[in-house]
Amino acid sequence: MRRLAYSCALMLMLATLARAQEQPVELNVTCVYPGAELGAALTDFAGQLGYQVDLGELEDSDELEEPIWVLARNVKPDVALKLISESGRVALQLDAEARMLRCRLDGSAVGKPEVRGFDVKALTTAFRDYRKRFDKPLPAEAGQAPSEILLEVVQRVLEGDASTDTGSPVGTRLVFTRTADELRNIEELLSLLAADKGGDSVALSQDRANRLALEKSAPRGLPAASSFGAALWRLFEKSPAPVYVHGSLLETVFLDDDAEVADMEAGPNEVLALLATEHGFYVDARHGAMRLHQLHYAGTPSYRVFALDALLADLEKQYKEMAEGADNPDELSLKARGGVAVIVDALEAQLESAGHLPQVLAYGARIVVMGGSDIVDAAAKILRELGWKDPAKDTGKEERSGK
Amino acid sequence: MKTAAFALIALALALSSVNSQDKPEPATIDLSYLGVPAEIALTEFAKSARLRLDLGDVPPEMETPVWLSVHKIELAHAAKLFSVATGLSVIADGKRLVVREYPEPGRHQFTRGYDVSVLAGRFVDYVRAYGHPDEERAKSSPGSKEEPFLATGAESLAHLVCLLLDMLWDTQPACSVVGERILLTTDHWTHIRVRELLALLVSDAGGDHPYTSSGRAHLAKLSAGEVKYEADDRPLGSVVAGLCKLASADFVVHHSVATMFADEHATMRGTDTCASLLESIVRHGGYEFTTSTALGVVCFRHVDTPEYGGCSVFETAPLLKRIDASYQRQKTTPGGPENLRAAGGVQVVVDAIEVALDAQEQPAIVASFGTRVIVIGVPSACDGAAAILKEMGWEAPKE
């Protein structure tokens, strides 16, 4: 009996040990690389995990001496890995079995793609109804099915110029072959486009949270005669949210470039906006971190979908009123003016005038404003000036038509 | 009883204090810079207005002499006068005096949507009576095969507002029209001007823009009475400033002639009105500057720079009715206009004013919106337009 109990206890202990080996303790890392050389950063990061570095084709390459800018304290290794990878523009992979950090040139490692189909019947029906009532399609769009137009919108929002052709409209389904992360982004966009009130993407909400944290953590003001790198460090030194500068920006702006704007009264987010204007970069959220980048035309998961059904119905009425008395009243209708294009054109013109570089796409009565919360919130303000009512502040009394 | 009275007085005092807090009087300032380099003038202005000077990337050595003397004007207005005097973009943004070579897109600008449904409705009434201006214009050029683009009332109004902002204050904000709203992205000062212009266009009686009235008043001071003035070989700017001071007229010297006002010297002796003495200086010295108005004060500028110191709005609905009736009475020639609509609507009046002002050598732009005729020009051009309208049978609205 005693031997049996001993054997059971031993087996239990072995099973526990085996399970512990299968599920290693999650170890967080701290990566403070504001302008560090990529090679040194990789060695430090791997060292924190107890890994070796396999540089592969990067061995003896100049890439290892290029600077990266990453500031991420107490984050999961896979998050840090993505930030270092995008700042240094190299592909990185953690091989837990071999305890190795493997490095390759960017693009040589691609995640495993999966196939998934999305039923978009509700969206295409809404688009057809919009077109009947409000829009006179351009000749180029006239022969396109609503699902084909939707596919283009999805690709342009999420992938921009880098869009591949691995999406197919089949009837009222869209079929994509993408990585799991990319499929999640597509699903999010389609569900926001279908939502009655539109809404923020997860990345945009993260951007708002990051900026709020920055406002609380950073000092006010930007001293004169700072370098770009020094200004970034002053701004983000105590940021609780991870921050990184994407390689696209580091390729065109040097960290020792002068930051000529100086304003000791500006709040942290104003300072960030001043630096962004001076050095021509954009700010959004990626992998939970604040991202400074120049990938304006590469698509983004950071956007807001605005539902404009009620505004369009109101505008239709206004144009009808203004057409009274004219010999050809139809020429003055909202439909003749281009439907939602009237709003998109105005939005783009006003955002440009306010110093933004807007990217606005429309699908029926929905528009997608891409970018960080600075540009999205500026767009919301302009829409409110047009008479649009923000559903986020909706009292539940406003009428909604068009759906 | 005494206590109750005291309590009432205290309550009244407290309320008046609250009211004055609710509606603070805009800060005003007196400024006088006679040939002071822009760098020093801007620094002193910022100091006296308790604003922090933000020169951005403007080189600090700004040597253009500033000639400017104004009294009791708001800070934002004073900053705009500095723009006229220096040729730079000068904005008072609450805490700072922001100076730039060109207006910075984005900073100090915000978007506002103006609901113009009332004015757009009046445009519809006009179209019903006299036809759409774009359609009528297309009919008058039968050679064109393209269908005319018909502007809505709001689009026509937006075009007019942008023309006014450009001609009067050299401001070109981004402008979009969506339904019955006009969207403009510009600075706070310009938004105030837009509101003034829209209020003027919507008011039944029309009238002058406030800067036109104010500019006219300052110009009138120069002609008010005779003065005795003597100056021996003094800088031109100093002589001109002396005459404006004698007349108590606020003035600014446009940057196009600022250096000339410092470099050239003039001698003047005489007894006459300040306006006549100024004319005499120009005639004898052969100087290429003219006396006009800008932003509600007297402005001296180069003869080649456009001068549209203000604008006046004239309501012509009763006049148009009379003209329409007179066209109908004259239906004699087959193929000729049967009524005012066929003759071109309000454009008939606009053309007549343009021809007459041109003959008087009064530079002005004449535009229309529905039954409103808008004259953009110095006060004398606006007054000239009023006189021409009266000759057509227009009656000024009763006070």
Short mmCIF file of C-alpha atoms in Angstrom, two decimals, chain B residues 163-307:
data_model
loop_
_atom_site.label_atom_id
_atom_site.label_comp_id
_atom_site.label_asym_id
_atom_site.label_seq_id
_atom_site.Cartn_x
_atom_site.Cartn_y
_atom_site.Cartn_z
CA LEU B 163 -14.30 86.22 -53.39
CA LEU B 164 -14.92 88.72 -50.59
CA LEU B 165 -12.37 87.09 -48.26
CA ASP B 166 -9.78 87.02 -51.03
CA MET B 167 -10.30 90.57 -52.29
CA LEU B 168 -10.76 92.23 -48.90
CA TRP B 169 -8.29 90.39 -46.71
CA ASP B 170 -6.14 88.29 -49.02
CA THR B 171 -7.45 85.16 -47.31
CA GLN B 172 -8.10 81.93 -49.23
CA PRO B 173 -9.62 79.40 -46.82
CA ALA B 174 -10.52 75.89 -47.91
CA CYS B 175 -14.18 76.09 -48.77
CA SER B 176 -16.64 73.25 -49.34
CA VAL B 177 -20.37 73.24 -49.81
CA VAL B 178 -22.48 70.37 -48.58
CA GLY B 179 -26.21 70.86 -48.89
CA GLU B 180 -27.14 74.15 -47.26
CA ARG B 181 -23.91 74.42 -45.29
CA ILE B 182 -20.68 76.14 -46.19
CA LEU B 183 -17.58 74.67 -44.56
CA LEU B 184 -14.56 76.89 -44.06
CA THR B 185 -11.24 76.06 -42.42
CA THR B 186 -9.50 79.23 -41.35
CA ASP B 187 -8.36 81.21 -38.31
CA HIS B 188 -10.55 82.74 -35.63
CA TRP B 189 -10.28 86.31 -36.99
CA THR B 190 -11.44 85.26 -40.46
CA HIS B 191 -14.36 83.25 -39.04
CA ILE B 192 -15.53 86.48 -37.35
CA ARG B 193 -15.31 88.27 -40.71
CA VAL B 194 -17.32 85.47 -42.37
CA ARG B 195 -20.05 85.85 -39.75
CA GLU B 196 -20.10 89.63 -40.37
CA LEU B 197 -20.39 89.13 -44.13
CA LEU B 198 -23.20 86.58 -43.80
CA ALA B 199 -25.04 88.86 -41.35
CA LEU B 200 -24.71 91.71 -43.83
CA LEU B 201 -26.00 89.55 -46.70
CA VAL B 202 -28.96 88.28 -44.69
CA SER B 203 -29.98 91.67 -43.28
CA ASP B 204 -33.03 93.14 -45.03
CA ALA B 205 -31.48 96.55 -45.50
CA GLY B 206 -28.01 95.45 -46.66
CA GLY B 207 -25.45 98.16 -45.82
CA ASP B 208 -21.75 98.61 -45.25
CA HIS B 209 -19.32 96.14 -43.77
CA PRO B 210 -18.10 97.54 -40.40
CA TYR B 211 -14.60 98.10 -41.85
CA THR B 212 -16.12 100.12 -44.72
CA SER B 213 -17.95 102.40 -42.27
CA SER B 214 -14.90 102.75 -40.07
CA GLY B 215 -12.57 103.36 -43.05
CA ARG B 216 -14.97 105.96 -44.43
CA ALA B 217 -15.03 107.74 -41.03
CA HIS B 218 -11.22 107.88 -40.83
CA LEU B 219 -10.95 109.09 -44.42
CA ALA B 220 -13.54 111.78 -43.69
CA LYS B 221 -11.39 113.05 -40.82
CA LEU B 222 -8.65 113.83 -43.36
CA SER B 223 -11.06 116.14 -45.20
CA ALA B 224 -12.79 117.54 -42.11
CA GLY B 225 -11.14 120.93 -41.68
CA GLU B 226 -8.16 123.05 -42.61
CA VAL B 227 -4.89 122.62 -40.78
CA LYS B 228 -1.62 124.49 -40.93
CA TYR B 229 1.32 122.18 -41.48
CA GLU B 230 5.03 122.72 -41.95
CA ALA B 231 7.73 120.11 -42.47
CA ASP B 232 11.26 120.58 -43.79
CA ASP B 233 13.04 117.68 -45.45
CA ARG B 234 11.51 115.06 -43.22
CA PRO B 235 10.97 111.39 -44.07
CA LEU B 236 7.84 110.98 -46.19
CA GLY B 237 6.35 108.62 -43.59
CA SER B 238 6.88 111.18 -40.86
CA VAL B 239 5.10 113.89 -42.89
CA VAL B 240 2.17 111.61 -43.70
CA ALA B 241 1.95 110.44 -40.08
CA GLY B 242 2.00 114.06 -38.92
CA LEU B 243 -0.96 114.92 -41.13
CA CYS B 244 -2.91 111.84 -39.95
CA LYS B 245 -2.19 112.83 -36.35
CA LEU B 246 -3.50 116.36 -36.95
CA ALA B 247 -6.68 114.85 -38.40
CA SER B 248 -6.90 112.20 -35.62
CA ALA B 249 -7.14 109.51 -38.32
CA ASP B 250 -5.88 105.97 -37.66
CA PHE B 251 -3.61 104.74 -40.44
CA VAL B 252 -1.32 101.97 -41.64
CA VAL B 253 1.28 102.10 -44.39
CA HIS B 254 1.18 99.04 -46.65
CA HIS B 255 4.48 97.15 -46.82
CA SER B 256 4.63 97.88 -50.58
CA VAL B 257 5.63 101.50 -49.80
CA ALA B 258 7.02 101.16 -46.25
CA THR B 259 10.67 101.45 -47.31
CA MET B 260 9.89 104.37 -49.63
CA PHE B 261 8.21 106.17 -46.70
CA ALA B 262 11.47 105.87 -44.75
CA ASP B 263 13.91 106.65 -47.58
CA GLU B 264 12.17 109.54 -49.34
CA HIS B 265 12.15 112.99 -47.76
CA ALA B 266 9.48 115.67 -48.28
CA THR B 267 9.07 119.36 -47.55
CA MET B 268 5.59 120.72 -46.99
CA ARG B 269 4.20 124.09 -46.02
CA GLY B 270 0.58 125.03 -46.30
CA THR B 271 -2.87 125.46 -44.85
CA ASP B 272 -5.53 123.15 -46.24
CA THR B 273 -7.34 119.95 -45.37
CA CYS B 274 -5.07 117.00 -44.61
CA ALA B 275 -6.47 115.16 -47.67
CA SER B 276 -5.54 118.08 -49.94
CA LEU B 277 -2.07 118.38 -48.39
CA LEU B 278 -1.55 114.65 -48.98
CA GLU B 279 -2.61 115.05 -52.60
CA SER B 280 -0.18 117.94 -52.91
CA ILE B 281 2.71 115.81 -51.57
CA VAL B 282 1.94 113.06 -54.11
CA ARG B 283 1.61 115.57 -56.97
CA HIS B 284 4.81 117.48 -56.22
CA GLY B 285 6.94 114.52 -55.23
CA GLY B 286 5.69 112.23 -58.00
CA TYR B 287 5.29 109.46 -55.43
CA GLU B 288 3.48 106.33 -56.49
CA PHE B 289 1.29 105.85 -53.46
CA THR B 290 -2.41 106.29 -52.97
CA THR B 291 -4.68 106.97 -50.00
CA SER B 292 -7.30 104.24 -49.44
CA THR B 293 -8.52 102.11 -46.56
CA ALA B 294 -7.65 98.69 -45.14
CA LEU B 295 -9.19 96.90 -42.18
CA GLY B 296 -11.17 99.97 -41.24
CA VAL B 297 -8.31 102.51 -41.11
CA VAL B 298 -6.65 104.78 -43.66
CA CYS B 299 -4.11 102.86 -45.70
CA PHE B 300 -1.31 104.25 -47.84
CA ARG B 301 -0.29 101.78 -50.50
CA HIS B 302 1.49 101.54 -53.83
CA VAL B 303 -0.67 102.55 -56.78
CA ASP B 304 -0.15 99.14 -58.38
CA THR B 305 -1.42 97.09 -55.43
CA PRO B 306 -5.16 96.37 -55.53
CA GLU B 307 -7.26 98.44 -53.19
#
